[in-house]
Coordinates of C-alpha atoms (C1' of nucleotides) in Angstrom, one line a residue:
Chain A
M291 CA 121.2 158.8 94.8
T292 CA 120.3 155.2 94.0
L293 CA 117.6 153.3 95.9
K294 CA 118.1 149.8 97.2
V295 CA 115.2 148.1 95.4
Q296 CA 114.3 145.2 97.7
A297 CA 117.7 143.6 97.3
A298 CA 117.7 142.2 100.8
E299 CA 117.1 138.4 101.1
S300 CA 114.4 137.4 103.4
R301 CA 115.4 135.3 106.4
I302 CA 113.8 132.2 105.0
E303 CA 115.5 132.8 101.6
Q304 CA 118.7 132.9 103.4
L305 CA 118.0 129.5 105.0
C306 CA 117.0 128.1 101.6
I307 CA 120.3 129.1 100.2
E308 CA 122.2 127.6 103.1
H309 CA 120.4 124.4 102.4
G310 CA 121.5 124.5 98.8
L311 CA 118.1 125.0 97.3
K312 CA 117.8 126.4 93.9
M313 CA 116.3 129.9 94.3
T314 CA 113.6 130.5 91.7
G315 CA 111.5 133.7 91.6
Q316 CA 108.6 131.8 93.1
R317 CA 110.5 130.4 96.0
R318 CA 111.9 133.8 96.7
V319 CA 108.4 135.2 96.9
I320 CA 107.1 132.4 99.1
A321 CA 110.1 132.7 101.3
R322 CA 109.4 136.3 101.7
V323 CA 105.8 135.8 102.5
L324 CA 106.8 133.2 105.1
S325 CA 109.4 135.5 106.6
E326 CA 107.0 138.4 107.0
A327 CA 104.2 136.3 108.4
D328 CA 103.8 136.5 112.1
D329 CA 100.8 134.2 112.2
H330 CA 100.1 130.7 111.0
P331 CA 98.9 130.8 107.5
D332 CA 97.6 127.7 105.6
V333 CA 98.5 127.0 102.0
E334 CA 95.6 128.9 100.6
E335 CA 96.5 132.0 102.6
L336 CA 100.1 131.7 101.6
Y337 CA 99.0 131.5 98.0
R338 CA 96.9 134.6 98.4
R339 CA 99.7 136.6 99.9
A340 CA 102.2 135.3 97.3
L341 CA 99.9 136.3 94.5
V342 CA 100.1 139.9 95.6
L343 CA 103.8 140.0 95.1
D344 CA 103.9 137.9 92.0
S345 CA 100.8 137.0 90.0
R346 CA 102.3 134.0 88.2
I347 CA 102.5 131.6 91.1
S348 CA 100.3 128.5 91.3
V349 CA 99.0 126.8 94.3
A350 CA 100.8 123.6 93.3
T351 CA 104.0 125.5 93.7
V352 CA 103.1 126.6 97.2
Y353 CA 102.3 123.1 98.1
R354 CA 105.5 121.8 96.7
T355 CA 107.5 124.5 98.4
V356 CA 106.0 124.2 101.9
R357 CA 106.6 120.5 101.7
L358 CA 110.2 121.0 100.6
L359 CA 110.8 123.5 103.4
E360 CA 109.2 121.3 105.9
E361 CA 111.5 118.5 104.9
K362 CA 114.4 120.7 105.3
G363 CA 113.3 121.7 108.7
I364 CA 112.9 125.3 107.7
L365 CA 109.2 125.3 108.3
E366 CA 107.0 123.5 110.8
R367 CA 103.5 122.3 110.1
R368 CA 100.8 122.8 112.6
D369 CA 97.3 121.4 113.0
F370 CA 95.0 123.7 115.0
G371 CA 91.9 121.8 114.2
G372 CA 90.6 123.6 111.2
G373 CA 91.3 120.7 108.8
R374 CA 94.0 122.6 106.9
A375 CA 97.7 122.4 107.7
R376 CA 99.2 125.7 108.9
Y377 CA 102.8 126.7 108.7
E378 CA 105.3 128.8 110.5
A379 CA 109.0 129.2 110.4
T380 CA 111.1 127.0 112.7
E381 CA 112.8 128.9 115.5
H382 CA 115.7 126.8 116.6
G383 CA 116.5 126.9 120.3
R384 CA 113.5 129.0 121.0
H385 CA 110.3 127.1 120.6
H386 CA 107.0 128.7 121.4
Y387 CA 103.8 126.9 121.9
H388 CA 100.1 127.4 121.1
L389 CA 97.0 127.7 123.2
I390 CA 94.0 127.3 121.0
D391 CA 90.6 128.7 122.1
V392 CA 88.3 125.8 121.3
D393 CA 85.3 128.1 121.1
N394 CA 86.6 130.4 118.4
G395 CA 89.8 128.9 117.0
K396 CA 92.0 131.9 118.1
V397 CA 95.6 131.0 118.8
I398 CA 97.7 132.4 121.6
E399 CA 101.4 131.8 121.7
F400 CA 103.4 131.3 124.8
E401 CA 106.9 130.3 125.6
D402 CA 108.7 128.2 128.1
P403 CA 112.4 128.3 127.9
E404 CA 113.0 125.2 130.0
H405 CA 110.5 123.2 128.0
E406 CA 112.5 122.7 124.9
A407 CA 115.6 121.7 126.8
F408 CA 113.5 119.2 128.7
M409 CA 112.1 117.7 125.5
M410 CA 115.5 117.3 124.1
K411 CA 116.5 115.5 127.2
V412 CA 113.5 113.2 126.8
A413 CA 114.4 112.5 123.2
D414 CA 117.9 111.8 124.1
R415 CA 117.0 109.5 126.9
L416 CA 114.8 107.5 124.4
G417 CA 117.7 107.2 122.0
F418 CA 116.7 109.9 119.6
E419 CA 118.2 113.0 118.1
F420 CA 115.8 115.9 118.6
V421 CA 114.4 117.2 115.3
S422 CA 111.4 119.3 116.3
M423 CA 108.3 119.3 118.5
R424 CA 104.8 120.6 118.7
L425 CA 102.8 121.5 121.8
E426 CA 99.2 122.5 121.5
L427 CA 97.0 123.3 124.4
F428 CA 93.3 123.6 123.9
G429 CA 91.2 125.6 126.3
K430 CA 88.1 127.6 126.9
K431 CA 88.2 131.2 128.0
R432 CA 87.5 131.4 131.7
Q433 CA 85.3 134.1 133.3
P434 CA 81.7 132.9 132.9
A435 CA 80.6 136.3 134.3
S436 CA 77.9 136.9 131.7
K437 CA 76.0 135.3 128.8
A438 CA 75.2 131.7 128.0
P439 CA 77.7 129.4 126.4
G440 CA 76.3 129.6 122.9
K441 CA 76.9 126.8 120.5
T442 CA 78.8 129.1 118.1
T443 CA 80.1 126.3 115.9
P444 CA 79.0 126.5 112.3
R445 CA 79.5 122.9 111.3
S446 CA 81.2 123.1 108.0
R447 CA 84.6 123.7 106.4
R448 CA 85.5 126.9 108.1
K449 CA 87.5 129.0 105.6
G450 CA 88.4 131.9 107.8
D451 CA 90.0 130.7 111.0
Q452 CA 92.0 132.9 113.2
T453 CA 95.7 133.5 113.7
Chain B
M168 CA 75.5 77.5 133.6
T169 CA 74.8 80.4 131.5
L170 CA 77.6 82.3 129.7
K171 CA 78.0 86.0 129.8
V172 CA 77.9 86.7 126.1
Q173 CA 79.7 90.0 125.7
A174 CA 77.3 91.8 127.9
A175 CA 80.0 94.1 129.3
E176 CA 80.1 97.6 128.1
S177 CA 83.3 98.9 126.8
R178 CA 85.0 101.7 128.6
I179 CA 84.2 104.1 125.8
E180 CA 80.6 103.0 125.6
Q181 CA 80.4 103.7 129.3
L182 CA 81.6 107.3 128.7
C183 CA 79.2 107.7 125.8
I184 CA 76.3 106.8 128.1
E185 CA 77.5 109.2 130.7
H186 CA 77.5 111.9 128.1
G187 CA 73.9 111.1 127.3
L188 CA 74.6 109.8 123.8
K189 CA 72.1 107.5 122.1
M190 CA 73.7 104.1 121.9
T191 CA 73.2 102.5 118.6
G192 CA 74.6 99.2 117.5
Q193 CA 77.2 101.0 115.4
R194 CA 78.3 103.3 118.1
R195 CA 78.7 100.4 120.4
V196 CA 80.9 98.6 117.9
I197 CA 83.0 101.7 117.3
A198 CA 83.3 102.3 121.0
R199 CA 84.5 98.8 121.5
V200 CA 87.0 99.1 118.7
L201 CA 88.3 102.3 120.3
S202 CA 88.4 100.8 123.7
E203 CA 90.4 97.9 122.6
A204 CA 92.8 99.9 120.5
D205 CA 96.2 100.4 122.1
D206 CA 97.5 102.3 119.1
H207 CA 96.5 105.3 117.1
P208 CA 94.2 104.2 114.3
D209 CA 93.0 106.6 111.6
V210 CA 89.4 106.5 110.4
E211 CA 90.0 104.0 107.7
E212 CA 91.6 101.6 110.2
L213 CA 88.8 102.1 112.6
Y214 CA 86.4 101.3 109.9
R215 CA 88.3 98.2 109.0
R216 CA 88.3 96.9 112.5
A217 CA 84.6 97.8 113.0
L218 CA 83.6 95.9 109.9
V219 CA 85.0 92.7 111.5
L220 CA 82.6 93.1 114.3
D221 CA 79.6 94.3 112.3
S222 CA 79.5 94.3 108.6
R223 CA 76.8 96.9 108.2
I224 CA 78.7 99.9 109.2
S225 CA 79.7 102.7 106.8
V226 CA 82.7 105.0 106.8
A227 CA 80.4 107.9 107.1
T228 CA 79.3 106.7 110.4
V229 CA 82.8 106.2 111.6
Y230 CA 83.6 109.8 110.6
R231 CA 80.5 111.1 112.3
T232 CA 81.2 109.2 115.4
V233 CA 84.8 110.2 115.9
R234 CA 83.8 113.8 115.4
L235 CA 81.1 113.5 117.9
L236 CA 83.3 111.7 120.5
E237 CA 86.0 114.3 119.9
E238 CA 83.6 117.1 120.6
K239 CA 82.5 115.3 123.8
G240 CA 86.2 115.1 124.8
I241 CA 86.1 111.3 124.8
L242 CA 88.5 111.1 122.0
E243 CA 91.6 113.1 120.9
R244 CA 92.7 113.7 117.5
R245 CA 96.4 113.4 116.6
D246 CA 98.5 114.3 113.6
F247 CA 101.6 112.3 113.2
G248 CA 102.3 113.6 109.8
G249 CA 100.8 111.0 107.6
G250 CA 98.1 113.3 106.3
R251 CA 95.3 111.4 108.0
A252 CA 93.9 112.1 111.4
R253 CA 94.6 109.5 114.1
Y254 CA 92.5 109.0 117.2
E255 CA 93.0 107.7 120.7
A256 CA 90.9 107.7 123.8
T257 CA 91.4 110.7 126.2
E258 CA 93.0 109.7 129.5
H259 CA 92.2 112.4 131.9
G260 CA 94.8 113.3 134.5
R261 CA 97.3 111.0 132.8
H262 CA 98.4 112.3 129.5
H263 CA 101.0 110.6 127.5
Y264 CA 103.0 112.0 124.7
H265 CA 104.4 110.8 121.4
L266 CA 107.8 110.7 120.0
I267 CA 107.6 110.2 116.2
D268 CA 110.5 108.7 114.4
V269 CA 110.7 110.9 111.4
D270 CA 112.5 108.2 109.3
N271 CA 109.8 105.6 109.6
G272 CA 106.8 107.1 111.2
K273 CA 106.9 104.8 114.2
V274 CA 105.4 106.3 117.4
I275 CA 106.8 105.8 120.8
E276 CA 104.8 106.9 123.8
F277 CA 106.2 108.4 126.9
E278 CA 104.8 110.1 130.0
D279 CA 105.7 112.9 132.3
P280 CA 103.4 113.1 135.3
E281 CA 104.3 116.7 136.1
H282 CA 103.7 117.9 132.6
E283 CA 99.9 118.0 132.4
A284 CA 99.8 119.8 135.8
F285 CA 102.2 122.3 134.4
M286 CA 100.1 122.8 131.3
M287 CA 97.0 123.3 133.3
K288 CA 98.8 126.0 135.2
V289 CA 99.9 127.7 132.0
A290 CA 96.3 127.6 130.7
D291 CA 95.1 129.0 133.9
R292 CA 97.6 131.8 133.9
L293 CA 96.5 132.8 130.4
G294 CA 92.9 132.9 131.6
F295 CA 91.7 129.6 130.1
E296 CA 90.2 126.5 131.4
F297 CA 92.2 123.5 130.3
V298 CA 90.4 121.3 127.8
S299 CA 93.1 119.1 126.4
M300 CA 96.6 119.1 124.9
R301 CA 98.9 117.5 122.5
L302 CA 102.6 117.1 122.6
E303 CA 104.5 115.6 119.7
L304 CA 108.2 115.2 119.5
F305 CA 109.9 114.4 116.3
G306 CA 113.3 112.7 116.3
K307 CA 115.7 110.6 114.4
K308 CA 117.0 107.4 115.9
R309 CA 120.6 108.0 117.2
Q310 CA 123.5 105.6 116.7
P311 CA 124.6 105.8 113.1
A312 CA 126.9 102.9 113.6
S313 CA 126.3 101.3 110.3
K314 CA 124.6 101.9 106.9
A315 CA 124.0 105.0 104.9
P316 CA 121.0 107.3 105.7
G317 CA 118.9 106.0 102.8
K318 CA 116.1 108.2 101.4
T319 CA 113.4 105.8 102.5
T320 CA 110.5 108.1 101.9
P321 CA 108.1 106.9 99.2
R322 CA 106.6 110.2 98.4
S323 CA 102.9 109.6 98.2
R324 CA 99.9 109.1 100.3
R325 CA 101.3 106.4 102.6
K326 CA 98.5 104.0 103.5
G327 CA 100.2 101.9 106.1
D328 CA 101.8 104.0 108.7
Q329 CA 103.0 102.6 112.0
T330 CA 101.4 102.6 115.4
Chain C
dC52 C1' 123.4 122.8 78.7
dT53 C1' 121.0 120.0 81.9
dA54 C1' 118.7 119.0 85.9
dC55 C1' 115.3 120.7 88.5
dG56 C1' 111.2 123.8 89.1
dT57 C1' 106.6 125.5 87.5
dG58 C1' 101.9 126.0 85.6
dC59 C1' 97.9 123.9 84.5
dA60 C1' 94.5 120.8 84.8
dA61 C1' 93.3 116.4 86.0
dA62 C1' 93.5 112.9 89.5
dA63 C1' 93.7 111.2 94.2
dA64 C1' 92.7 111.1 98.8
dT65 C1' 90.1 112.5 102.7
dT66 C1' 86.0 114.2 104.9
dT67 C1' 81.3 116.0 104.7
dT68 C1' 76.5 115.9 103.4
dG69 C1' 71.6 115.2 101.4
dC70 C1' 68.1 112.2 101.6
dT71 C1' 65.6 108.1 102.8
dT72 C1' 65.1 104.5 105.9
dA73 C1' 66.0 102.4 110.4
dC74 C1' 65.7 102.3 115.3
dC75 C1' 66.7 104.1 120.3
dG76 C1' 64.4 105.8 124.2
Chain D
dC38 C1' 55.8 107.5 118.2
dG39 C1' 59.3 111.3 117.4
dG40 C1' 63.7 112.6 116.8
dT41 C1' 68.1 111.2 116.1
dA42 C1' 71.4 108.0 113.6
dA43 C1' 72.9 105.2 109.6
dG44 C1' 73.6 104.0 104.7
dC45 C1' 74.8 105.2 100.3
dA46 C1' 76.4 107.8 97.0
dA47 C1' 77.4 112.3 95.5
dA48 C1' 79.7 116.6 96.7
dA49 C1' 83.2 119.4 98.8
dT50 C1' 87.9 120.1 100.1
dT51 C1' 92.5 119.6 100.3
dT52 C1' 96.7 117.8 98.3
dT53 C1' 99.4 115.4 94.8
dT54 C1' 100.8 114.6 90.0
dG55 C1' 101.8 114.0 84.8
dC56 C1' 103.5 116.5 81.2
dA57 C1' 105.3 120.3 78.4
dC58 C1' 108.0 124.2 79.1
dG59 C1' 111.1 127.5 81.5
dT60 C1' 115.3 128.7 84.0
dA61 C1' 118.9 128.6 87.8
dG62 C1' 123.5 127.3 88.2

DNA sequence: CTACGTGCAAAAATTTTGCTTACCG
DNA sequence: CGGTAAGCAAAATTTTTGCACGTAG
């Protein structure tokens, strides 16, 4: 019996093809990494994950690729306040939003089905065709039941932010 | 009769004082620039405007100040896709949102009175105390009644973005 | 075959910082 | 006065690019 050796195209690769992009080995790898990510990796993280699958990829290519995919509407860029852009796949018709814990940078996702529809209506009313949106909510965890606040903010380029 | 020679504190300066910040000449200038801005200037633009009022201000100070004010919740940082952070004064209880024209970077503001209340409820439901939020809508101007699309995107660090 | 993609390293752009001096409270 | 802020220039980061070469279609 023959094995199917990873023949399946990743979801993002599929989208790339639909958009008529030339599929190079690197793009396939990056597409796969993106397809499998269920968090919000920045370029450096994408690069790291891509390297595992294919060691001859350069950061430059990752940058070029995310920019391309963003322009095509396949990816969306986020800014959760860490100074570096984070990416996630676009989910048409089913947007989710982000609640960022300002104390530790953790990101919680939530949905609101009516919200996107409402935004589309807003765009329409203003004479625009909806392209995409971003909604970020910043908050502090409630429940001050114990310790002191604690200024836990190491003031420097934080490499390892969460989710 | 004596003239009131700019004795009035700017709104932002007022807030700084309430937050117990030491008011230096530079901060006063930057606070004033921010108070008078009705757009979304980036650091470089703030620096330019501050220089007009006081020539001995350095960019470093502008960076340090916006960071400080953002931490205090007096300012909010925005990302309209130009690669540089933009700032605007926080308006508690009356958030407005941004619709960015993806073709030319122009920003249109709009409001939705119920929206912030709704977001606060969401935060609360998730166990968080609302700190702030951001909502950005990206769209293309409708009405393709004339010319061709036109790839009007000079691909490089664009210095002069709109609004 | 040819246009487009990639690697590499250098360049550009943005933001942060170390250190000394200035100045608010 | 004492501690914080500012200036200046250097450093750190993040992102883009020029060029020679590789490759998808």
